[in-house]
Amino acid sequence: MGLELYLDLLSQPCRAVYIFAKKNGIPFELRTVELLTGQHLSDAFAQVNPLKKVPALKDGDFTLTESVAILLYLTRKYKVPDHWYPHDLQARACVDEYLAWQHTTLRRNCLRALWHKVMFPVFLGEPVSPEMLAATLAELDVTLTILEDKFLQNKAFLCGSQISLADLVAITELMHAVGAGCQVFEGRPKLAAWRQRVEAAVGEVLFQESHEVILKAKGFPPVDPTIKQKLMPRVFAMIPGPLGLPAVLAMGLELYLDLLSQPCRAVYIFAKTNRIPFELRTVELLKGQHHSDAFAQVNPLRKVPALKDGDFTLAESVAILLYLSRKYNVPDHWYPQDLQACARVDEYLAWQHTDLRSSCTRAMWQKMLFPVFLGERVSPETLASTLAELDKCLQVLEDKFLKDQDFLTGPQISVADLLAITELMHPISAGCQIFKSRPKLATWHKRVEAAVGKDLFQEAHAVVMKAKDLPPADTAMKEKLKPLVQVLLR
């Protein structure tokens, strides 16, 4: 039973895994899973991946179901050149930062561009309004600017002088938009030159072979009505003043946090539990302090958490947690050295970005913050749909990840549990009874709280548990938060 990769090269993360394995001479058996005929929804494939999506990896009795986790697993198991995922602490953290950022930004926007511009009207025969398409392409343009200004800058590749996993994941995403006819490199000479360097680094023949399917997407014949019926639910789920920060007196570790934010709570608890010394820089989200020019000097993405360690900065919670676990002498169970145990944690970290995090955030805002803080009405239908999505995510969390274990990835707590519990406290603060009728999750909740310490757990969640008592926002604040409102109601 050798290495098996379940792929469809129509999928951007599948292309990244395929190119990586081929380029590095990793032997594998290709198992093609045709997305457009619904093969990923079959009971047979569910035996390999209960989430019913690609890519998936099977290595003997061991399986993985998230592309980033698969790529990291392959880098660790096989002797690949160091530049793909560097051993240097800060260089690796830069790759982690990009891999964490891209889930809900470049990946989402490139996916939407392809579906709104080609797949809906051509393949599914579903009209897309000019306004929706224009909004999608505008979001993509903003993301491309961040990719260029924050990540590429004046470097040869996204994270340095050599190609890394970050470049591979990025270019395969962008080819989705290219497949839809978007001129993403036009007027962006730095990105265009970077694309040529990436293509040369992996090899032109392999690059073209991997993207042959997606570049023919505009010529796909209309879908069979039976297949359309199967695909539509999955498709709609997928596409649907000065900051005044205190002056730094010492160039030590600084964490920019607001404990209203679930990933900030995860970082805070992790640092406190492991006695990592840091200077707390509070950034008040509901006052818009993250939008200030002063904070943009720390994090151009203008969001929290952010880390500053001397001249080194990080802007994504998962990357921050991994950086801290590697820099400081924390117990191994948080992010294990064992190949498969580590891959399990990576798998959860990759899954949660667009599943549990999205559902928990929407539940809190739609059930509490919109009506209470912003005075915005949420339709019963929208709220019911959001809570139904949350319920599905909880089922996956229980059945796919927790199973009959003490913690999500094994017998001891890991960063996966920390990220999961801080997400779940969002809907709990809004009054969602998420542990009711879920005794396994309820028991797991108690174990996590005991593992980090009850006092610290309650301290970290004091702000969010009082969110229902927030005074209404003023007009200026409502205007600042309007883009967020539109995203969360979409």
Short mmCIF file of C-alpha atoms in Angstrom, two decimals:
data_model
loop_
_atom_site.label_atom_id
_atom_site.label_comp_id
_atom_site.label_asym_id
_atom_site.label_seq_id
_atom_site.Cartn_x
_atom_site.Cartn_y
_atom_site.Cartn_z
CA MET A 1 0.00 0.00 0.00
CA GLY A 2 2.05 2.94 -1.30
CA LEU A 3 1.18 6.62 -1.46
CA GLU A 4 -2.13 7.39 -3.19
CA LEU A 5 -3.26 10.91 -4.16
CA TYR A 6 -6.93 11.51 -4.94
CA LEU A 7 -7.02 14.48 -7.31
CA ASP A 8 -8.89 16.36 -10.01
CA LEU A 9 -6.66 18.89 -11.78
CA LEU A 10 -9.68 21.15 -12.22
CA SER A 11 -9.13 21.91 -8.52
CA GLN A 12 -6.48 24.48 -7.66
CA PRO A 13 -5.16 22.76 -4.47
CA CYS A 14 -5.04 19.46 -6.36
CA ARG A 15 -2.79 21.10 -8.93
CA ALA A 16 -0.48 22.34 -6.17
CA VAL A 17 -0.16 18.85 -4.68
CA TYR A 18 0.29 17.25 -8.12
CA ILE A 19 3.03 19.69 -9.21
CA PHE A 20 4.83 19.37 -5.86
CA ALA A 21 4.86 15.55 -5.96
CA LYS A 22 5.93 15.39 -9.62
CA LYS A 23 8.57 18.09 -9.30
CA ASN A 24 10.16 16.38 -6.29
CA GLY A 25 10.07 12.88 -7.76
CA ILE A 26 7.71 11.57 -5.07
CA PRO A 27 6.27 8.21 -6.20
CA PHE A 28 2.47 8.04 -5.98
CA GLU A 29 -0.57 6.35 -7.45
CA LEU A 30 -2.93 8.88 -9.01
CA ARG A 31 -6.60 8.28 -8.18
CA THR A 32 -8.67 10.61 -10.34
CA VAL A 33 -11.88 11.91 -8.74
CA GLU A 34 -13.99 13.80 -11.28
CA LEU A 35 -15.61 16.75 -9.54
CA LEU A 36 -17.90 17.74 -12.39
CA THR A 37 -19.49 14.30 -12.50
CA GLY A 38 -19.95 14.28 -8.73
CA GLN A 39 -17.55 11.40 -7.98
CA HIS A 40 -16.41 13.16 -4.80
CA LEU A 41 -19.96 12.86 -3.44
CA SER A 42 -20.05 9.08 -3.74
CA ASP A 43 -20.18 6.72 -0.76
CA ALA A 44 -17.05 5.00 -2.07
CA PHE A 45 -14.99 8.19 -1.92
CA ALA A 46 -16.44 9.06 1.51
CA GLN A 47 -14.55 6.01 2.81
CA VAL A 48 -11.34 7.83 1.88
CA ASN A 49 -12.46 11.35 2.78
CA PRO A 50 -15.62 11.85 4.85
CA LEU A 51 -15.54 15.54 3.89
CA LYS A 52 -16.12 14.45 0.26
CA LYS A 53 -13.63 16.82 -1.34
CA VAL A 54 -10.23 16.72 -3.01
CA PRO A 55 -7.30 16.53 -2.66
CA ALA A 56 -7.00 13.55 -0.35
CA LEU A 57 -3.95 11.48 0.56
CA LYS A 58 -3.80 7.82 1.58
CA ASP A 59 -0.47 6.47 2.79
CA GLY A 60 -1.11 2.90 3.91
CA ASP A 61 -3.76 3.21 6.62
CA PHE A 62 -3.09 6.93 7.11
CA THR A 63 -5.29 9.52 5.38
CA LEU A 64 -5.24 13.31 5.06
CA THR A 65 -7.93 15.56 3.65
CA GLU A 66 -6.58 19.13 3.37
CA SER A 67 -4.15 20.36 0.74
CA VAL A 68 -1.89 22.39 3.03
CA ALA A 69 -1.62 19.47 5.47
CA ILE A 70 -0.84 17.14 2.54
CA LEU A 71 1.91 19.43 1.22
CA LEU A 72 3.50 19.73 4.66
CA TYR A 73 3.29 15.97 5.18
CA LEU A 74 5.07 15.36 1.88
CA THR A 75 7.83 17.87 2.71
CA ARG A 76 8.47 16.10 6.00
CA LYS A 77 8.29 12.51 4.79
CA TYR A 78 10.39 12.90 1.65
CA LYS A 79 13.80 14.49 1.18
CA VAL A 80 12.74 17.61 -0.72
CA PRO A 81 14.92 20.72 -1.03
CA ASP A 82 14.75 23.00 2.01
CA HIS A 83 13.46 26.01 0.06
CA TRP A 84 9.99 24.48 -0.26
CA TYR A 85 9.39 24.73 3.50
CA PRO A 86 12.55 26.15 5.12
CA HIS A 87 13.95 25.01 8.45
CA ASP A 88 14.96 28.56 9.30
CA LEU A 89 12.47 29.81 11.89
CA GLN A 90 11.55 33.14 10.31
CA ALA A 91 11.64 31.88 6.72
CA ARG A 92 9.26 29.04 7.63
CA ALA A 93 7.00 31.45 9.50
CA CYS A 94 6.72 33.57 6.34
CA VAL A 95 5.53 30.52 4.39
CA ASP A 96 3.08 29.66 7.19
CA GLU A 97 1.80 33.23 7.14
CA TYR A 98 0.96 33.06 3.45
CA LEU A 99 -0.58 29.59 3.73
CA ALA A 100 -2.86 30.82 6.53
CA TRP A 101 -3.79 34.07 4.75
CA GLN A 102 -4.72 32.57 1.40
CA HIS A 103 -7.57 30.31 2.58
CA THR A 104 -10.18 33.05 2.91
CA THR A 105 -8.70 35.62 0.52
CA LEU A 106 -6.93 34.60 -2.68
CA ARG A 107 -8.42 31.09 -2.77
CA ARG A 108 -11.96 32.32 -2.20
CA ASN A 109 -11.70 35.19 -4.67
CA CYS A 110 -10.11 33.17 -7.48
CA LEU A 111 -12.70 30.43 -6.96
CA ARG A 112 -15.55 32.92 -7.12
CA ALA A 113 -14.10 34.59 -10.21
CA LEU A 114 -14.08 31.26 -12.07
CA TRP A 115 -17.58 30.27 -10.99
CA HIS A 116 -19.21 33.67 -11.43
CA LYS A 117 -17.54 34.36 -14.77
CA VAL A 118 -17.64 30.88 -16.38
CA MET A 119 -18.98 27.94 -14.40
CA PHE A 120 -22.35 29.34 -13.37
CA PRO A 121 -23.38 30.79 -16.76
CA VAL A 122 -21.65 28.27 -19.05
CA PHE A 123 -21.56 24.97 -17.15
CA LEU A 124 -24.61 25.26 -14.88
CA GLY A 125 -26.71 27.62 -16.99
CA GLU A 126 -27.26 29.89 -13.99
CA PRO A 127 -27.18 33.68 -14.58
CA VAL A 128 -24.89 35.88 -12.50
CA SER A 129 -25.87 39.52 -12.16
CA PRO A 130 -23.42 42.13 -13.51
CA GLU A 131 -23.32 43.67 -10.02
CA MET A 132 -22.30 40.39 -8.38
CA LEU A 133 -19.62 39.71 -10.99
CA ALA A 134 -18.28 43.25 -10.68
CA ALA A 135 -18.08 42.90 -6.87
CA THR A 136 -16.27 39.57 -7.20
CA LEU A 137 -13.70 40.97 -9.64
CA ALA A 138 -13.21 44.06 -7.45
CA GLU A 139 -12.49 41.82 -4.42
CA LEU A 140 -10.04 39.83 -6.53
CA ASP A 141 -8.26 43.02 -7.56
CA VAL A 142 -7.87 44.10 -3.92
CA THR A 143 -6.46 40.66 -3.05
CA LEU A 144 -3.98 40.82 -5.94
CA THR A 145 -2.71 44.14 -4.62
CA ILE A 146 -2.16 42.60 -1.18
CA LEU A 147 -0.41 39.63 -2.77
CA GLU A 148 1.92 42.01 -4.59
CA ASP A 149 2.48 44.63 -1.85
CA LYS A 150 2.45 42.53 1.32
CA PHE A 151 3.89 39.20 0.17
CA LEU A 152 5.86 39.56 -3.08
CA GLN A 153 7.18 43.09 -2.56
CA ASN A 154 10.54 43.25 -4.41
CA LYS A 155 11.53 39.62 -3.89
CA ALA A 156 11.98 36.95 -6.54
CA PHE A 157 9.37 34.74 -4.82
CA LEU A 158 6.68 35.31 -2.20
CA CYS A 159 8.84 34.32 0.77
CA GLY A 160 12.37 34.95 -0.41
CA SER A 161 14.89 34.24 -3.13
CA GLN A 162 13.69 30.69 -3.92
CA ILE A 163 10.36 29.06 -4.66
CA SER A 164 8.36 27.73 -1.69
CA LEU A 165 5.01 26.08 -1.05
CA ALA A 166 3.54 29.58 -0.83
CA ASP A 167 4.34 30.28 -4.50
CA LEU A 168 2.95 26.92 -5.62
CA VAL A 169 -0.32 27.40 -3.75
CA ALA A 170 -0.61 31.00 -5.02
CA ILE A 171 0.04 30.35 -8.71
CA THR A 172 -2.41 27.45 -8.87
CA GLU A 173 -5.08 29.71 -7.35
CA LEU A 174 -4.39 32.49 -9.84
CA MET A 175 -4.69 30.09 -12.77
CA HIS A 176 -8.34 29.60 -11.76
CA ALA A 177 -8.97 33.26 -12.54
CA VAL A 178 -6.85 33.01 -15.69
CA GLY A 179 -8.97 30.03 -16.75
CA ALA A 180 -12.02 32.27 -16.43
CA GLY A 181 -10.49 34.84 -18.78
CA CYS A 182 -9.39 37.32 -16.11
CA GLN A 183 -6.27 39.27 -17.09
CA VAL A 184 -4.79 39.07 -13.60
CA PHE A 185 -1.23 39.81 -14.70
CA GLU A 186 -2.12 42.72 -17.00
CA GLY A 187 -0.94 46.01 -15.50
CA ARG A 188 0.95 44.08 -12.81
CA PRO A 189 4.47 43.59 -14.21
CA LYS A 190 5.91 42.38 -10.88
CA LEU A 191 3.30 39.62 -10.63
CA ALA A 192 3.75 38.73 -14.29
CA ALA A 193 7.53 38.36 -13.84
CA TRP A 194 6.95 36.31 -10.68
CA ARG A 195 4.63 33.97 -12.59
CA GLN A 196 7.34 33.36 -15.19
CA ARG A 197 9.86 32.58 -12.44
CA VAL A 198 7.47 30.11 -10.77
CA GLU A 199 6.72 28.40 -14.09
CA ALA A 200 10.45 28.12 -14.83
CA ALA A 201 11.17 26.77 -11.32
CA VAL A 202 8.66 23.91 -11.62
CA GLY A 203 9.26 23.35 -15.33
CA GLU A 204 7.18 24.65 -18.23
CA VAL A 205 6.03 21.20 -19.39
CA LEU A 206 4.79 20.16 -15.93
CA PHE A 207 3.17 23.55 -15.38
CA GLN A 208 1.25 23.38 -18.65
CA GLU A 209 0.25 19.74 -18.13
CA SER A 210 -1.15 20.57 -14.69
CA HIS A 211 -3.21 23.52 -15.96
CA GLU A 212 -4.47 22.03 -19.21
CA VAL A 213 -7.92 21.22 -17.76
CA ILE A 214 -8.56 24.59 -16.11
CA LEU A 215 -7.49 26.55 -19.20
CA LYS A 216 -10.21 24.73 -21.16
CA ALA A 217 -12.94 25.55 -18.61
CA LYS A 218 -14.64 28.05 -20.94
CA GLY A 219 -15.27 25.20 -23.37
CA PHE A 220 -16.99 22.83 -20.92
CA PRO A 221 -20.35 21.51 -22.22
CA PRO A 222 -23.45 22.24 -20.10
CA VAL A 223 -23.89 19.89 -17.16
CA ASP A 224 -26.38 17.03 -17.15
CA PRO A 225 -29.48 17.99 -15.04
CA THR A 226 -28.98 15.02 -12.70
CA ILE A 227 -25.39 16.00 -11.96
CA LYS A 228 -26.45 19.64 -11.57
CA GLN A 229 -28.92 18.61 -8.88
CA LYS A 230 -26.11 16.83 -7.03
CA LEU A 231 -23.62 19.68 -7.33
CA MET A 232 -25.73 22.75 -6.58
CA PRO A 233 -25.85 22.48 -2.75
CA ARG A 234 -22.06 22.05 -2.60
CA VAL A 235 -21.46 24.86 -5.07
CA PHE A 236 -23.61 27.36 -3.19
CA ALA A 237 -21.95 26.42 0.09
CA MET A 238 -18.55 27.05 -1.48
CA ILE A 239 -19.25 30.22 -3.45
CA PRO A 240 -21.92 31.75 -1.56
CA GLY A 241 -8.58 58.36 14.36
CA PRO A 242 -4.85 57.54 15.41
CA LEU A 243 -4.43 54.16 17.01
CA GLY A 244 -2.43 55.60 19.86
CA LEU A 245 -0.34 52.48 20.46
CA PRO A 246 2.16 52.90 23.30
CA ALA A 247 5.75 53.50 22.31
CA VAL A 248 7.97 50.43 22.27
CA LEU A 249 10.51 50.57 25.03
CA ALA A 250 12.13 47.25 24.32
CA MET A 251 12.37 45.22 21.14
CA GLY A 252 10.81 42.11 22.68
CA LEU A 253 7.85 40.03 21.59
CA GLU A 254 4.70 42.10 21.04
CA LEU A 255 1.25 40.66 20.43
CA TYR A 256 -1.43 42.92 18.96
CA LEU A 257 -4.74 41.51 20.14
CA ASP A 258 -8.40 42.16 20.88
CA LEU A 259 -9.91 39.34 22.94
CA LEU A 260 -13.23 39.90 21.20
CA SER A 261 -11.53 38.05 18.31
CA GLN A 262 -11.45 34.28 18.48
CA PRO A 263 -7.94 33.77 16.97
CA CYS A 264 -6.61 36.47 19.30
CA ARG A 265 -7.94 34.47 22.24
CA ALA A 266 -6.17 31.36 20.95
CA VAL A 267 -2.84 33.21 20.69
CA TYR A 268 -3.32 34.84 24.12
CA ILE A 269 -4.15 31.54 25.87
CA PHE A 270 -1.26 29.75 24.15
CA ALA A 271 1.28 32.40 25.17
CA LYS A 272 -0.02 32.60 28.74
CA THR A 273 -0.28 28.81 29.22
CA ASN A 274 3.29 28.34 28.01
CA ARG A 275 4.65 31.33 30.00
CA ILE A 276 5.89 33.07 26.87
CA PRO A 277 6.86 36.65 27.81
CA PHE A 278 5.15 39.25 25.63
CA GLU A 279 3.97 42.83 25.60
CA LEU A 280 0.23 43.05 25.00
CA ARG A 281 -0.78 45.77 22.52
CA THR A 282 -4.57 46.07 22.60
CA VAL A 283 -6.21 46.94 19.28
CA GLU A 284 -9.94 47.68 19.74
CA LEU A 285 -11.80 46.27 16.74
CA LEU A 286 -15.15 47.87 17.54
CA LYS A 287 -13.49 51.30 17.58
CA GLY A 288 -11.87 50.62 14.21
CA GLN A 289 -8.32 50.88 15.55
CA HIS A 290 -7.21 48.10 13.19
CA HIS A 291 -8.06 50.38 10.24
CA SER A 292 -5.66 53.14 11.34
CA ASP A 293 -2.49 54.07 9.45
CA ALA A 294 -0.51 53.52 12.66
CA PHE A 295 -1.58 49.87 12.93
CA ALA A 296 -1.03 49.37 9.19
CA GLN A 297 2.67 49.90 9.90
CA VAL A 298 2.53 46.72 12.00
CA ASN A 299 0.10 44.77 9.84
CA PRO A 300 -0.73 46.02 6.32
CA LEU A 301 -3.68 43.57 6.28
CA ARG A 302 -5.20 45.67 9.12
CA LYS A 303 -6.44 42.78 11.21
CA VAL A 304 -5.60 41.02 14.44
CA PRO A 305 -3.82 39.09 15.78
CA ALA A 306 -0.42 40.39 14.74
CA LEU A 307 3.02 39.57 16.10
CA LYS A 308 6.12 41.75 16.22
CA ASP A 309 9.38 40.16 17.33
CA GLY A 310 12.06 42.78 16.92
CA ASP A 311 11.96 43.67 13.22
CA PHE A 312 10.03 40.52 12.33
CA THR A 313 6.25 40.63 11.94
CA LEU A 314 3.52 38.04 11.33
CA ALA A 315 -0.10 38.65 10.46
CA GLU A 316 -2.00 35.34 10.66
CA SER A 317 -3.03 33.47 13.83
CA VAL A 318 -2.01 29.98 12.67
CA ALA A 319 1.42 31.22 11.55
CA ILE A 320 1.81 33.03 14.89
CA LEU A 321 0.95 29.91 16.91
CA LEU A 322 3.38 27.77 14.92
CA TYR A 323 6.12 30.40 15.23
CA LEU A 324 5.68 30.55 19.01
CA SER A 325 5.66 26.75 19.29
CA ARG A 326 8.95 26.57 17.39
CA LYS A 327 10.73 29.50 19.01
CA TYR A 328 9.92 28.68 22.61
CA ASN A 329 10.42 25.43 24.48
CA VAL A 330 6.76 24.43 24.63
CA PRO A 331 5.60 20.84 25.25
CA ASP A 332 5.58 18.71 22.10
CA HIS A 333 1.86 17.94 22.28
CA TRP A 334 0.95 21.44 21.13
CA TYR A 335 2.47 20.85 17.66
CA PRO A 336 4.01 17.36 17.60
CA GLN A 337 7.28 16.39 15.97
CA ASP A 338 5.87 12.99 14.98
CA LEU A 339 5.08 13.06 11.24
CA GLN A 340 1.52 11.74 11.33
CA ALA A 341 0.55 13.46 14.59
CA CYS A 342 1.77 16.77 13.15
CA ALA A 343 -0.12 16.14 9.92
CA ARG A 344 -3.34 15.60 11.90
CA VAL A 345 -2.93 19.01 13.51
CA ASP A 346 -2.13 20.59 10.13
CA GLU A 347 -5.25 18.96 8.69
CA TYR A 348 -7.50 20.58 11.29
CA LEU A 349 -5.75 23.95 10.99
CA ALA A 350 -6.35 23.96 7.22
CA TRP A 351 -9.99 22.82 7.50
CA GLN A 352 -11.12 25.31 10.11
CA HIS A 353 -10.37 28.49 8.15
CA THR A 354 -13.36 28.23 5.82
CA ASP A 355 -15.61 25.97 7.88
CA LEU A 356 -15.83 26.32 11.65
CA ARG A 357 -14.40 29.85 11.75
CA SER A 358 -16.76 31.14 9.10
CA SER A 359 -19.84 29.52 10.67
CA CYS A 360 -19.04 30.63 14.22
CA THR A 361 -18.33 34.21 13.17
CA ARG A 362 -21.54 34.46 11.16
CA ALA A 363 -23.58 32.94 13.97
CA MET A 364 -22.36 35.49 16.50
CA TRP A 365 -22.81 38.49 14.23
CA GLN A 366 -26.17 37.49 12.81
CA LYS A 367 -27.66 36.36 16.12
CA MET A 368 -26.30 39.12 18.35
CA LEU A 369 -24.00 41.84 17.00
CA PHE A 370 -26.09 42.87 13.99
CA PRO A 371 -29.33 43.40 15.93
CA VAL A 372 -27.79 44.57 19.24
CA PHE A 373 -24.62 46.49 18.29
CA LEU A 374 -25.39 47.68 14.76
CA GLY A 375 -29.19 47.80 14.88
CA GLU A 376 -29.31 45.81 11.64
CA ARG A 377 -32.14 43.37 11.05
CA VAL A 378 -31.23 39.81 10.05
CA SER A 379 -33.95 37.85 8.30
CA PRO A 380 -35.12 34.63 10.01
CA GLU A 381 -34.22 32.74 6.82
CA THR A 382 -30.61 34.03 6.84
CA LEU A 383 -30.16 33.23 10.53
CA ALA A 384 -31.70 29.77 10.15
CA SER A 385 -29.38 29.00 7.22
CA THR A 386 -26.32 30.14 9.22
CA LEU A 387 -27.25 28.03 12.24
CA ALA A 388 -27.85 25.02 9.98
CA GLU A 389 -24.34 25.47 8.51
CA LEU A 390 -22.93 25.71 12.03
CA ASP A 391 -24.69 22.50 13.00
CA LYS A 392 -23.12 20.70 10.02
CA CYS A 393 -19.67 21.96 11.01
CA LEU A 394 -20.18 20.76 14.57
CA GLN A 395 -21.08 17.33 13.23
CA VAL A 396 -17.88 17.22 11.15
CA LEU A 397 -15.87 18.44 14.16
CA GLU A 398 -17.29 15.59 16.24
CA ASP A 399 -17.29 12.79 13.66
CA LYS A 400 -14.20 13.55 11.58
CA PHE A 401 -11.84 15.13 14.11
CA LEU A 402 -12.82 14.36 17.72
CA LYS A 403 -14.20 10.84 17.19
CA ASP A 404 -13.57 8.90 20.42
CA GLN A 405 -10.35 10.70 21.34
CA ASP A 406 -9.76 12.96 24.34
CA PHE A 407 -8.71 15.82 22.07
CA LEU A 408 -9.15 16.64 18.38
CA THR A 409 -5.91 15.08 17.18
CA GLY A 410 -4.99 12.62 19.91
CA PRO A 411 -4.68 12.00 23.66
CA GLN A 412 -3.27 15.46 24.51
CA ILE A 413 -4.28 19.02 23.77
CA SER A 414 -2.83 20.68 20.65
CA VAL A 415 -3.14 24.05 18.93
CA ALA A 416 -6.06 22.49 17.01
CA ASP A 417 -8.12 22.26 20.22
CA LEU A 418 -7.21 25.80 21.20
CA LEU A 419 -8.33 27.25 17.88
CA ALA A 420 -11.50 25.16 17.90
CA ILE A 421 -12.67 26.06 21.41
CA THR A 422 -12.05 29.79 20.92
CA GLU A 423 -14.12 29.65 17.75
CA LEU A 424 -16.98 27.86 19.52
CA MET A 425 -17.12 30.45 22.28
CA HIS A 426 -18.28 32.97 19.65
CA PRO A 427 -21.70 31.36 19.10
CA ILE A 428 -21.93 30.45 22.80
CA SER A 429 -21.68 34.16 23.65
CA ALA A 430 -24.60 34.76 21.28
CA GLY A 431 -26.74 32.23 23.13
CA CYS A 432 -26.27 29.19 20.86
CA GLN A 433 -26.55 25.95 22.85
CA ILE A 434 -23.93 24.18 20.81
CA PHE A 435 -23.02 21.56 23.41
CA LYS A 436 -26.63 20.63 24.16
CA SER A 437 -27.32 17.11 22.83
CA ARG A 438 -23.61 16.79 21.96
CA PRO A 439 -22.18 15.07 25.08
CA LYS A 440 -18.86 14.19 23.41
CA LEU A 441 -18.21 17.82 22.47
CA ALA A 442 -19.36 18.99 25.91
CA THR A 443 -16.89 16.65 27.62
CA TRP A 444 -14.13 17.73 25.24
CA HIS A 445 -14.90 21.39 26.11
CA LYS A 446 -14.35 20.62 29.80
CA ARG A 447 -11.09 18.80 29.06
CA VAL A 448 -9.75 21.74 27.04
CA GLU A 449 -10.73 24.23 29.75
CA ALA A 450 -9.03 22.07 32.40
CA ALA A 451 -5.89 21.68 30.24
CA VAL A 452 -5.34 25.45 29.91
CA GLY A 453 -6.69 26.32 33.37
CA LYS A 454 -10.18 27.52 34.25
CA ASP A 455 -9.06 30.99 35.40
CA LEU A 456 -7.12 31.71 32.20
CA PHE A 457 -9.95 30.33 30.06
CA GLN A 458 -12.52 32.59 31.72
CA GLU A 459 -10.19 35.61 31.61
CA ALA A 460 -9.61 35.16 27.88
CA HIS A 461 -13.35 34.91 27.18
CA ALA A 462 -14.63 37.62 29.54
CA VAL A 463 -14.92 40.19 26.73
CA VAL A 464 -16.82 38.03 24.27
CA MET A 465 -19.16 36.69 26.95
CA LYS A 466 -20.22 40.30 27.69
CA ALA A 467 -20.66 41.20 24.01
CA LYS A 468 -24.46 41.04 24.29
CA ASP A 469 -24.29 44.05 26.64
CA LEU A 470 -22.42 46.30 24.17
CA PRO A 471 -23.97 49.75 23.64
CA PRO A 472 -25.22 50.47 20.10
CA ALA A 473 -22.55 51.63 17.63
CA ASP A 474 -22.52 55.26 16.51
CA THR A 475 -23.07 56.25 12.86
CA ALA A 476 -19.36 56.67 12.09
CA MET A 477 -18.57 53.20 13.42
CA LYS A 478 -21.43 51.66 11.43
CA GLU A 479 -19.99 53.22 8.28
CA LYS A 480 -16.53 51.77 9.02
CA LEU A 481 -17.97 48.31 9.60
CA LYS A 482 -20.27 48.33 6.55
CA PRO A 483 -17.89 46.22 4.32
CA LEU A 484 -17.70 43.57 7.06
CA VAL A 485 -21.49 43.59 7.38
CA GLN A 486 -21.90 42.97 3.66
CA VAL A 487 -19.49 40.01 3.74
CA LEU A 488 -21.14 38.42 6.78
CA LEU A 489 -24.62 38.74 5.35
CA ARG A 490 -23.66 37.41 1.90
#
